[in-house]
Coordinates of C-alpha atoms in Angstrom, one line a residue:
M280 CA -109.9 -14.0 -67.7
S281 CA -108.0 -13.4 -64.5
A282 CA -106.0 -16.2 -63.0
R283 CA -107.5 -17.5 -59.8
A284 CA -105.3 -17.9 -56.8
G285 CA -103.6 -21.3 -57.2
G286 CA -104.1 -21.2 -61.0
S287 CA -101.1 -22.1 -63.3
V288 CA -99.8 -19.6 -65.8
L289 CA -96.9 -19.9 -68.2
F290 CA -95.0 -16.9 -69.4
R291 CA -93.4 -18.2 -72.6
G292 CA -90.2 -16.8 -74.0
A293 CA -89.8 -13.8 -71.6
T294 CA -86.7 -11.7 -71.2
V295 CA -86.2 -12.2 -67.5
V296 CA -84.7 -9.4 -65.4
D297 CA -84.7 -11.2 -62.1
G298 CA -84.2 -8.4 -59.6
T299 CA -80.7 -9.2 -58.5
G300 CA -78.9 -6.9 -60.9
A301 CA -77.6 -9.8 -62.9
G302 CA -77.8 -9.8 -66.7
R303 CA -81.1 -10.5 -68.4
F304 CA -81.8 -14.0 -69.9
R305 CA -84.5 -15.6 -72.0
A306 CA -86.8 -18.1 -70.2
D307 CA -90.1 -19.7 -69.7
V308 CA -91.5 -18.9 -66.3
R309 CA -94.4 -20.8 -64.7
I310 CA -96.4 -19.8 -61.6
A311 CA -98.9 -21.9 -59.7
G312 CA -100.5 -21.6 -56.2
G313 CA -99.3 -18.0 -55.9
V314 CA -95.6 -18.8 -56.3
I315 CA -93.0 -19.2 -59.1
V316 CA -92.6 -22.9 -59.6
E317 CA -90.3 -23.1 -62.7
V318 CA -87.8 -20.9 -64.5
G319 CA -86.3 -22.6 -67.5
A320 CA -84.9 -22.3 -71.0
P321 CA -87.7 -21.8 -73.5
G322 CA -89.0 -25.2 -74.5
G323 CA -86.4 -26.9 -72.3
T324 CA -86.6 -28.9 -69.1
V325 CA -86.6 -27.8 -65.5
A326 CA -85.3 -30.1 -62.8
S327 CA -87.0 -29.8 -59.4
G328 CA -85.8 -26.8 -57.5
R329 CA -83.2 -25.9 -60.1
T330 CA -83.3 -23.1 -62.7
V331 CA -82.1 -24.1 -66.1
A332 CA -81.8 -21.0 -68.3
S333 CA -79.9 -19.7 -71.3
G334 CA -78.0 -16.5 -71.4
A335 CA -76.2 -14.4 -68.8
G336 CA -77.8 -14.2 -65.4
A337 CA -79.1 -17.7 -65.2
G338 CA -78.7 -19.1 -61.7
A339 CA -80.0 -21.5 -59.1
G340 CA -83.2 -20.8 -57.3
A341 CA -84.2 -22.6 -54.1
G342 CA -87.8 -23.7 -53.6
A343 CA -90.5 -25.6 -55.2
G344 CA -90.1 -26.8 -58.8
G345 CA -91.4 -29.6 -61.0
A346 CA -89.8 -32.0 -63.3
G347 CA -90.7 -32.1 -67.0
R348 CA -91.2 -29.5 -69.6
S349 CA -91.6 -25.9 -68.3
G350 CA -95.1 -25.6 -69.7
A351 CA -96.3 -28.9 -68.2
G352 CA -99.7 -28.5 -66.5
A353 CA -100.0 -24.8 -67.3
A354 CA -103.7 -23.8 -67.4
R355 CA -102.9 -20.6 -69.4
T356 CA -100.0 -19.4 -71.5
V357 CA -98.9 -15.7 -71.9
D358 CA -96.8 -15.0 -75.0
A359 CA -93.9 -13.0 -73.5
D360 CA -91.7 -12.8 -76.6
G361 CA -90.1 -9.4 -76.8
L362 CA -91.3 -8.5 -73.3
V363 CA -89.4 -8.1 -70.0
L364 CA -90.6 -10.2 -67.0
A365 CA -89.5 -8.6 -63.7
P366 CA -90.4 -9.0 -60.1
G367 CA -93.3 -6.7 -59.1
F368 CA -92.2 -3.2 -58.3
I369 CA -92.0 -2.1 -54.6
D370 CA -92.9 1.5 -53.8
M371 CA -90.7 2.4 -50.8
H372 CA -92.6 5.7 -50.1
A373 CA -96.4 5.6 -50.7
H374 CA -99.2 7.7 -49.4
S375 CA -102.0 5.2 -50.1
D376 CA -103.0 4.7 -46.4
L377 CA -106.7 5.5 -47.1
A378 CA -106.7 4.9 -50.9
L379 CA -106.2 1.2 -50.3
L380 CA -109.4 1.2 -48.2
R381 CA -111.5 3.5 -50.4
E382 CA -110.4 2.4 -53.9
P383 CA -108.8 -1.0 -53.3
E384 CA -108.4 -1.8 -57.0
H385 CA -105.7 0.9 -56.9
P386 CA -105.3 1.7 -60.6
A387 CA -102.7 4.4 -59.9
K388 CA -100.1 1.8 -58.8
V389 CA -101.0 -1.5 -60.5
T390 CA -100.9 0.1 -63.9
Q391 CA -97.3 1.0 -63.2
G392 CA -96.4 -2.5 -62.2
V393 CA -96.4 -1.9 -58.4
T394 CA -97.2 -4.9 -56.3
C395 CA -96.2 -3.7 -52.8
E396 CA -96.2 -0.3 -51.1
V397 CA -94.8 1.0 -47.9
L398 CA -97.3 3.1 -45.9
G399 CA -97.2 5.1 -42.7
Q400 CA -94.7 7.6 -44.1
D401 CA -93.3 11.0 -42.9
G402 CA -94.2 10.5 -39.3
L403 CA -97.9 10.9 -39.7
S404 CA -100.6 8.3 -40.3
Y405 CA -103.7 6.8 -38.8
A406 CA -102.3 4.1 -36.4
P407 CA -101.8 4.1 -33.6
V408 CA -104.4 6.7 -32.6
D409 CA -107.0 7.3 -30.0
D410 CA -110.3 9.2 -30.1
T411 CA -108.6 12.5 -29.4
T412 CA -105.7 12.3 -31.9
L413 CA -107.6 10.7 -34.8
P414 CA -109.8 13.7 -35.6
A415 CA -106.8 16.0 -35.4
L416 CA -104.7 13.7 -37.6
R417 CA -107.5 13.5 -40.2
R418 CA -107.5 17.3 -40.4
Q419 CA -103.7 17.7 -40.4
I420 CA -103.0 15.3 -43.3
A421 CA -106.3 15.7 -45.3
G422 CA -104.1 17.2 -48.0
W423 CA -102.2 13.9 -48.2
N424 CA -105.0 11.4 -48.1
G425 CA -108.3 13.3 -48.1
D426 CA -110.7 13.1 -45.1
P427 CA -113.6 10.9 -46.1
D428 CA -116.7 11.2 -43.8
D429 CA -118.1 7.9 -45.1
L430 CA -115.2 5.7 -44.0
D431 CA -115.7 3.5 -41.0
W432 CA -112.6 4.4 -38.8
D433 CA -113.0 1.2 -36.9
W434 CA -109.3 0.7 -35.9
R435 CA -107.0 2.4 -33.3
T436 CA -103.9 0.2 -33.4
V437 CA -101.3 -0.8 -36.0
G438 CA -102.6 -4.3 -35.9
G439 CA -106.2 -3.1 -36.3
Y440 CA -105.2 -1.1 -39.3
L441 CA -103.4 -4.0 -40.9
D442 CA -106.4 -6.2 -40.2
R443 CA -108.6 -3.7 -41.9
L444 CA -106.4 -3.8 -45.0
D445 CA -106.8 -7.6 -45.0
R446 CA -110.5 -7.4 -44.7
T447 CA -110.8 -4.9 -47.5
G448 CA -108.5 -6.9 -49.8
P449 CA -106.4 -4.3 -51.8
A450 CA -105.0 -5.0 -55.2
V451 CA -101.4 -4.7 -53.9
N452 CA -99.5 -5.9 -50.8
A453 CA -98.6 -3.3 -48.2
C454 CA -96.1 -2.8 -45.4
Y455 CA -96.5 -0.3 -42.6
L456 CA -94.1 2.0 -40.7
V457 CA -95.1 3.2 -37.2
P458 CA -95.3 7.0 -37.5
H459 CA -93.2 8.9 -34.9
G460 CA -95.5 12.0 -35.0
S461 CA -98.5 9.9 -34.1
L462 CA -96.6 8.4 -31.2
R463 CA -95.7 11.9 -29.9
M464 CA -99.3 13.0 -30.2
L465 CA -100.5 10.1 -28.0
A466 CA -97.8 10.6 -25.5
M467 CA -97.6 14.4 -25.2
G468 CA -99.8 16.1 -27.7
W469 CA -98.4 18.9 -29.8
E470 CA -96.0 20.4 -27.2
N471 CA -92.8 21.9 -28.4
R472 CA -90.4 20.4 -25.8
A473 CA -88.5 17.3 -24.9
P474 CA -90.5 14.4 -23.5
S475 CA -90.4 13.5 -19.8
A476 CA -89.1 10.1 -18.9
A477 CA -92.6 8.8 -18.6
E478 CA -93.6 10.2 -22.0
L479 CA -90.6 8.7 -23.7
D480 CA -91.5 5.4 -22.1
R481 CA -95.0 5.7 -23.4
M482 CA -93.7 6.3 -26.9
R483 CA -91.4 3.3 -26.6
E484 CA -94.3 1.1 -25.5
L485 CA -96.6 2.2 -28.3
L486 CA -93.7 1.7 -30.8
A487 CA -93.0 -1.7 -29.6
Q488 CA -96.6 -2.7 -29.8
G489 CA -96.8 -1.5 -33.4
L490 CA -93.7 -3.5 -34.3
V491 CA -95.1 -6.6 -32.5
E492 CA -98.3 -6.2 -34.5
G493 CA -96.4 -6.3 -37.8
A494 CA -94.9 -2.9 -38.7
V495 CA -91.5 -3.0 -40.5
G496 CA -90.0 0.0 -38.8
M497 CA -90.7 3.7 -37.9
S498 CA -91.0 6.8 -39.9
S499 CA -90.4 10.3 -38.8
G500 CA -91.5 13.7 -40.2
L501 CA -89.1 16.3 -38.9
T502 CA -90.5 19.3 -40.8
Y503 CA -94.1 18.4 -39.7
T504 CA -95.7 18.9 -36.3
P505 CA -95.3 17.4 -33.8
G506 CA -92.4 15.3 -35.0
M507 CA -90.3 18.4 -35.7
Y508 CA -90.2 19.1 -32.0
A509 CA -88.2 15.9 -31.3
G510 CA -84.5 16.2 -30.5
T511 CA -81.8 13.8 -31.7
A512 CA -81.7 12.0 -28.3
E513 CA -85.4 11.2 -28.5
L514 CA -85.0 9.7 -31.9
V515 CA -82.0 7.7 -30.9
E516 CA -83.9 6.1 -28.0
L517 CA -86.9 5.2 -30.2
C518 CA -84.6 3.8 -33.0
R519 CA -83.0 1.5 -30.4
V520 CA -86.5 0.0 -30.0
V521 CA -86.8 -0.4 -33.8
A522 CA -83.4 -2.0 -34.1
G523 CA -84.4 -4.6 -31.5
F524 CA -87.2 -5.7 -33.7
G525 CA -85.1 -5.9 -36.9
G526 CA -86.8 -2.8 -38.4
F527 CA -85.5 0.4 -39.9
H528 CA -85.9 4.1 -39.5
A529 CA -87.3 6.1 -42.5
P530 CA -87.0 9.8 -41.8
H531 CA -88.3 12.8 -43.5
Q532 CA -85.4 14.9 -42.2
R533 CA -85.3 18.4 -40.9
S534 CA -84.3 20.1 -44.1
Y535 CA -83.9 19.5 -47.8
G536 CA -82.9 23.1 -48.4
A537 CA -80.4 25.3 -46.5
G538 CA -79.7 22.6 -43.8
A539 CA -79.9 19.6 -46.0
L540 CA -76.4 18.2 -45.4
E541 CA -76.7 18.8 -41.7
G542 CA -80.0 17.1 -41.7
Y543 CA -78.6 14.0 -43.5
A544 CA -75.7 14.0 -41.1
E545 CA -78.0 13.9 -38.1
M546 CA -79.9 11.0 -39.5
V547 CA -76.7 9.1 -40.0
E548 CA -75.6 9.9 -36.5
I549 CA -78.9 8.5 -35.2
A550 CA -78.2 5.3 -37.0
R551 CA -74.7 5.1 -35.6
R552 CA -75.8 5.7 -32.0
S553 CA -78.9 3.5 -32.1
G554 CA -77.6 0.6 -34.3
C555 CA -80.8 1.0 -36.3
P556 CA -80.8 0.6 -40.1
L557 CA -81.5 3.9 -41.9
H558 CA -83.6 4.4 -45.0
L559 CA -83.5 8.0 -46.3
T560 CA -86.9 8.7 -47.9
H561 CA -87.3 11.0 -50.9
A562 CA -83.5 11.7 -50.8
T563 CA -83.2 15.0 -52.6
M564 CA -81.0 18.1 -52.6
N565 CA -83.5 20.9 -53.5
F566 CA -83.7 24.7 -53.8
G567 CA -81.1 27.0 -55.3
V568 CA -78.8 26.6 -52.4
N569 CA -78.2 22.9 -53.3
E570 CA -77.9 23.1 -57.0
G571 CA -75.0 20.8 -58.1
R572 CA -74.3 19.6 -54.5
A573 CA -75.6 16.0 -54.7
G574 CA -72.0 14.8 -54.7
E575 CA -71.5 16.2 -51.2
L576 CA -74.5 14.1 -50.0
L577 CA -73.3 11.0 -51.7
A578 CA -69.8 11.4 -50.2
L579 CA -71.4 11.7 -46.7
L580 CA -73.3 8.5 -47.3
D581 CA -70.3 6.6 -48.7
R582 CA -68.3 7.4 -45.6
A583 CA -71.1 6.1 -43.4
L584 CA -71.4 2.9 -45.5
D585 CA -67.7 2.4 -45.4
D586 CA -67.9 2.7 -41.6
G587 CA -70.5 -0.1 -41.5
V588 CA -73.7 2.0 -41.2
D589 CA -76.6 0.1 -42.7
L590 CA -78.4 2.6 -44.9
T591 CA -80.4 2.8 -48.1
L592 CA -82.3 5.6 -49.8
D593 CA -85.2 6.2 -52.3
S594 CA -86.0 8.9 -54.7
Y595 CA -88.6 9.9 -57.4
P596 CA -87.6 10.8 -61.0
Y597 CA -89.0 14.3 -61.1
L598 CA -87.8 17.8 -60.2
P599 CA -90.8 19.3 -58.3
G600 CA -91.7 18.2 -54.8
S601 CA -95.1 18.0 -53.3
T602 CA -96.5 18.6 -49.9
T603 CA -99.2 20.6 -48.1
L604 CA -99.3 24.4 -48.2
A605 CA -99.4 24.4 -44.4
A606 CA -96.0 22.7 -44.3
L607 CA -94.4 26.1 -45.3
L608 CA -95.4 27.7 -42.0
P609 CA -92.8 28.2 -39.3
S610 CA -92.8 25.5 -36.7
W611 CA -93.9 27.8 -33.9
A612 CA -97.0 28.7 -35.8
T613 CA -98.2 25.1 -35.8
E614 CA -97.8 24.3 -32.1
G615 CA -100.8 22.9 -30.4
G616 CA -102.3 21.2 -33.6
P617 CA -104.5 22.3 -36.4
Q618 CA -107.1 24.2 -34.5
A619 CA -104.5 26.3 -32.7
T620 CA -102.8 26.9 -36.0
L621 CA -106.0 28.2 -37.6
A622 CA -106.6 30.5 -34.7
R623 CA -103.1 32.1 -35.1
L624 CA -103.6 32.8 -38.8
G625 CA -106.4 35.3 -38.1
D626 CA -104.3 37.5 -35.8
P627 CA -102.6 40.5 -37.6
A628 CA -99.5 40.5 -35.4
T629 CA -99.0 36.8 -35.9
R630 CA -99.5 37.1 -39.6
E631 CA -96.8 39.8 -39.8
R632 CA -94.4 37.6 -37.9
I633 CA -95.1 34.7 -40.3
R634 CA -94.6 37.1 -43.3
Y635 CA -91.1 38.0 -42.0
E636 CA -90.1 34.4 -41.6
V637 CA -91.3 33.1 -44.9
E638 CA -90.3 36.1 -47.0
E639 CA -87.2 37.5 -45.4
K640 CA -85.7 35.0 -42.8
G641 CA -86.5 31.6 -44.3
S642 CA -89.1 29.5 -42.5
D643 CA -88.0 26.2 -41.1
G644 CA -91.2 24.8 -42.7
C645 CA -89.7 25.8 -46.0
H646 CA -86.4 24.2 -45.2
G647 CA -84.7 27.4 -44.1
V648 CA -85.1 29.0 -47.5
V649 CA -86.9 32.3 -48.3
T650 CA -90.1 31.3 -50.0
D651 CA -90.4 32.1 -53.7
W652 CA -94.1 32.2 -54.4
S653 CA -93.6 31.7 -58.1
T654 CA -92.4 28.1 -57.3
I655 CA -95.5 27.2 -55.2
Q656 CA -98.3 25.8 -57.4
L657 CA -101.6 24.7 -55.9
S658 CA -102.4 21.1 -56.7
G659 CA -105.5 20.4 -54.7
V660 CA -108.0 22.1 -52.4
R661 CA -110.9 20.8 -50.2
A662 CA -113.1 23.9 -50.3
P663 CA -115.1 23.9 -53.6
E664 CA -115.0 27.7 -53.9
L665 CA -111.2 27.5 -54.2
A666 CA -111.2 25.1 -57.2
D667 CA -110.3 27.8 -59.7
A668 CA -107.0 28.4 -57.8
V669 CA -105.7 24.8 -58.6
G670 CA -102.9 24.9 -61.1
R671 CA -102.0 28.5 -60.3
T672 CA -99.0 29.6 -58.4
V673 CA -99.3 31.7 -55.3
A674 CA -97.4 34.5 -57.1
E675 CA -100.0 34.4 -60.0
L676 CA -102.9 34.6 -57.5
A677 CA -101.2 37.5 -55.7
A678 CA -100.6 39.5 -58.8
E679 CA -104.2 39.0 -59.9
Q680 CA -105.5 40.1 -56.6
D681 CA -102.9 42.9 -56.1
R682 CA -101.9 41.5 -52.8
S683 CA -98.7 40.0 -51.4
G684 CA -97.9 36.3 -51.7
T685 CA -98.0 35.9 -48.0
E686 CA -101.4 37.4 -47.7
V687 CA -102.7 35.0 -50.3
F688 CA -100.9 32.1 -48.6
L689 CA -102.4 32.7 -45.2
D690 CA -105.9 33.3 -46.5
L691 CA -105.8 30.1 -48.5
L692 CA -104.8 28.2 -45.4
L693 CA -107.7 29.7 -43.4
R694 CA -110.3 29.3 -46.1
D695 CA -109.3 25.7 -46.9
E696 CA -108.7 24.7 -43.2
L697 CA -105.0 23.7 -44.0
A698 CA -106.1 21.1 -46.5
T699 CA -104.4 22.7 -49.6
T700 CA -101.7 20.7 -51.4
I701 CA -99.0 22.1 -53.5
L702 CA -96.2 21.4 -56.0
Q703 CA -92.8 23.0 -55.2
H704 CA -90.8 23.6 -58.3
V705 CA -87.4 23.5 -56.6
G706 CA -85.5 20.5 -58.0
H707 CA -82.4 20.1 -60.1
E708 CA -81.9 17.4 -62.8
A709 CA -78.2 16.9 -62.2
N710 CA -78.9 16.1 -58.5
V711 CA -81.8 13.8 -59.4
R712 CA -79.5 11.8 -61.8
A713 CA -76.6 11.6 -59.4
I714 CA -78.7 10.3 -56.5
M715 CA -80.4 7.6 -58.6
R716 CA -77.0 6.2 -59.6
H717 CA -76.0 5.6 -56.0
R718 CA -75.2 2.0 -54.9
V719 CA -77.9 1.9 -52.2
H720 CA -80.7 3.7 -54.2
T721 CA -84.2 2.4 -54.4
V722 CA -87.4 3.9 -55.8
G723 CA -90.3 5.6 -54.0
S724 CA -93.1 7.6 -55.6
D725 CA -94.0 9.8 -52.6
G726 CA -97.2 10.2 -54.6
L727 CA -100.3 11.9 -53.2
L728 CA -103.5 10.5 -54.8
V729 CA -105.9 13.3 -53.8
G730 CA -106.5 16.7 -55.2
A731 CA -107.6 18.0 -58.6
R732 CA -104.0 18.1 -60.0
P733 CA -101.7 16.0 -57.8
H734 CA -98.1 15.4 -58.7
P735 CA -97.9 12.9 -61.6
R736 CA -95.4 10.8 -59.7
A737 CA -98.4 9.0 -58.1
W738 CA -99.3 7.5 -61.5
G739 CA -96.0 7.7 -63.3
T740 CA -92.9 7.1 -61.2
F741 CA -91.9 3.5 -62.2
P742 CA -92.5 3.7 -65.9
R743 CA -90.8 7.1 -66.0
Y744 CA -87.6 5.5 -64.6
L745 CA -87.8 2.8 -67.3
A746 CA -88.5 5.2 -70.1
R747 CA -86.6 8.4 -69.3
Y748 CA -83.7 7.1 -67.3
V749 CA -83.2 3.7 -68.8
R750 CA -84.3 3.6 -72.4
D751 CA -83.9 7.3 -73.4
S752 CA -81.0 8.7 -71.5
R753 CA -79.3 5.5 -70.3
V754 CA -78.5 6.8 -66.8
L755 CA -79.2 3.3 -65.5
T756 CA -79.2 -0.1 -67.2
L757 CA -82.4 -2.0 -67.2
E758 CA -80.9 -4.5 -64.8
E759 CA -79.9 -1.7 -62.4
A760 CA -83.2 0.0 -62.5
V761 CA -85.2 -3.2 -61.9
A762 CA -82.9 -4.1 -58.9
R763 CA -83.7 -0.7 -57.4
M764 CA -87.4 -1.3 -57.8
T765 CA -87.5 -5.0 -56.6
G766 CA -84.7 -7.0 -55.0
R767 CA -83.0 -4.1 -53.2
P768 CA -86.2 -2.8 -51.5
A769 CA -87.3 -6.3 -50.7
A770 CA -84.0 -6.8 -48.9
R771 CA -84.5 -3.6 -46.9
L772 CA -88.0 -4.7 -46.0
R773 CA -86.8 -8.2 -45.2
L774 CA -89.6 -9.6 -47.2
H775 CA -89.8 -13.4 -47.4
R776 CA -89.2 -14.6 -50.9
R777 CA -90.2 -11.5 -52.8
G778 CA -88.3 -9.2 -55.1
R779 CA -86.7 -11.8 -57.3
I780 CA -87.7 -14.2 -60.0
A781 CA -86.7 -17.7 -58.9
P782 CA -88.5 -20.9 -58.0
G783 CA -90.2 -20.7 -54.6
F784 CA -90.6 -16.9 -54.6
H785 CA -94.0 -15.3 -54.4
A786 CA -95.5 -14.6 -57.9
D787 CA -95.5 -10.8 -57.7
L788 CA -94.6 -10.1 -61.3
V789 CA -94.7 -7.4 -64.0
L790 CA -94.5 -8.0 -67.8
F791 CA -93.7 -4.9 -69.8
D792 CA -92.5 -3.8 -73.3
P793 CA -89.1 -2.1 -72.8
E794 CA -89.5 -0.3 -76.1
K795 CA -93.0 1.1 -75.4
V796 CA -93.2 1.5 -71.6
Q797 CA -93.9 5.1 -70.8
D798 CA -95.4 7.2 -68.1
G799 CA -98.7 8.8 -69.2
A800 CA -99.2 11.1 -66.2
T801 CA -98.3 14.8 -66.7
F802 CA -98.6 17.9 -64.6
E803 CA -101.7 18.9 -66.6
Q804 CA -103.2 15.4 -66.7
P805 CA -101.7 13.6 -63.6
R806 CA -104.0 10.6 -63.6
R807 CA -103.2 9.2 -67.0
P808 CA -102.0 5.6 -66.7
A809 CA -98.8 4.3 -68.1
V810 CA -98.5 2.5 -71.4
G811 CA -96.4 -0.6 -72.1
V812 CA -97.1 -2.4 -68.8
E813 CA -98.9 -5.4 -70.2
H814 CA -99.5 -7.8 -67.2
V815 CA -99.1 -7.5 -63.5
Y816 CA -99.6 -10.3 -61.0
V817 CA -99.9 -10.0 -57.2
N818 CA -99.6 -13.3 -55.2
G819 CA -100.2 -15.2 -58.4
V820 CA -103.3 -13.3 -59.4
A821 CA -103.6 -11.0 -62.4
V822 CA -104.4 -7.4 -61.5
V823 CA -103.5 -6.1 -65.0
E824 CA -104.0 -8.0 -68.2
Q825 CA -103.2 -6.7 -71.6
G826 CA -102.7 -3.3 -70.1
R827 CA -106.1 -3.1 -68.4
T828 CA -106.9 -3.5 -64.7
T829 CA -108.9 -6.7 -63.9
G830 CA -110.5 -5.6 -60.6
A831 CA -108.8 -8.4 -58.7
R832 CA -107.7 -7.7 -55.2
P833 CA -105.3 -10.4 -54.0
G834 CA -103.0 -8.1 -51.9
R835 CA -102.6 -8.2 -48.2
A836 CA -100.7 -6.7 -45.3
L837 CA -97.1 -8.0 -45.1
R838 CA -96.4 -8.1 -41.4
R839 CA -93.0 -8.5 -39.7
T840 CA -93.6 -11.4 -37.3
G841 CA -91.7 -11.5 -34.0
R842 CA -88.4 -9.8 -33.0
G843 CA -86.2 -9.6 -36.0
A844 CA -88.2 -12.1 -38.1
E845 CA -88.9 -11.6 -41.7
A846 CA -92.2 -10.3 -43.0
I847 CA -94.3 -13.0 -44.7

């Protein structure tokens, strides 16, 4: 039976990893009314507002507590002996913007122990919009989120979208970033130029409105149209607005390939000039040109941190990346929006120009690297007649059809109306490991939930960290990994009393078996749930019990309230 909001639950004899990075300790933990009310030594006593615990890492916790034995008044007891109790995991880079409305039970994430997600990523999402930009956005990012015809698109503002989340009642909590590309669409369409003073003012106004309505910052997508047309100065001006509201900038930068280090340096420079905190999303060093170069990135970030720049980053624990097939196009080919892009793809002279850029020069859409079609694997299509292509590389399809890779690429885009999604097999294990060890690292799945064979990171990121990189290879300690998934992202988001196990904190919790936890999702079967995640609570309500989803939907939008105030 799932706990009701306000019900009391005792986790007896848990190994607590509290989210701070401090050492684990054994304790009884009781929750009631949606918050943690007691953390105490097993079978011991807990004084009001004071944690009494045995073992390293025990410490004081402010907030509500209750005198007496730690099990006093518990309506239900969960035997946690041999299990780890941690704060609920926070996905710093999620693409669940429509999934939380269409499948609010959200099994992909709750079965991993995720209790909060950050939406509005990569500079493109569905708020703010108007009646002109919404249809174009739906088409442009259908590969990320699908494009359901049966959804009531009854919002246009950030506040309206967050209200819709609350009315739907998802299983997890959600934060939202105002997407820069969506702002640009509203102010100046898909034009490849700098904004006028009036257009920049319009973007500032829309951004401020979204932040007032509860967004935690701004995202940008600088390899996607129209965000890629923005110059550094434009982003600095908008980030100054974000800084004024206590938010942060989460950029998908201009390159993760040939220009990766220059792209990271630009993002750091924007943070310096604007005073806006920086969160580098899916921080990677991909493609052959960057093999073994993670240390150069980390040295750049360390210099910025030592100079006082407020920055964090997230990464996923896999080598392949994932995006849309259309993202590989040169930026000039996507000017004017999706309809203009499709029109260009049918012109022979334009197709030859695209071929030259992707196969010989290196398209900016492919991060300045010449496209290797053997690394581009289709993961999802919208057109049913293309279903057999899923799981195949563009190179395989080209060989089968006795055509060039670019011909297959362009025809797929036309036939699928830009909705095709792909995996890019371009990562390096040494880079992945080096980045996850960094002192400001957090975890983000960047998981797409649509398509026949999406990237397994959507269902497997968090247990994969715990299994592959903690238990099996010991790249991180358990305490380090949990802090990267909980306390550190909560601090970046400025969430109020979340991300830690202590009295008075919200009861977002995950109970897992450290010896059995394992990602089940694979590239062949990407929707297999994890094992070893036994119980997950969101706002004090069980969304997973004994490894199975309960159907409960206690999540809500976590809104930043007022200038610089914490989200609730």
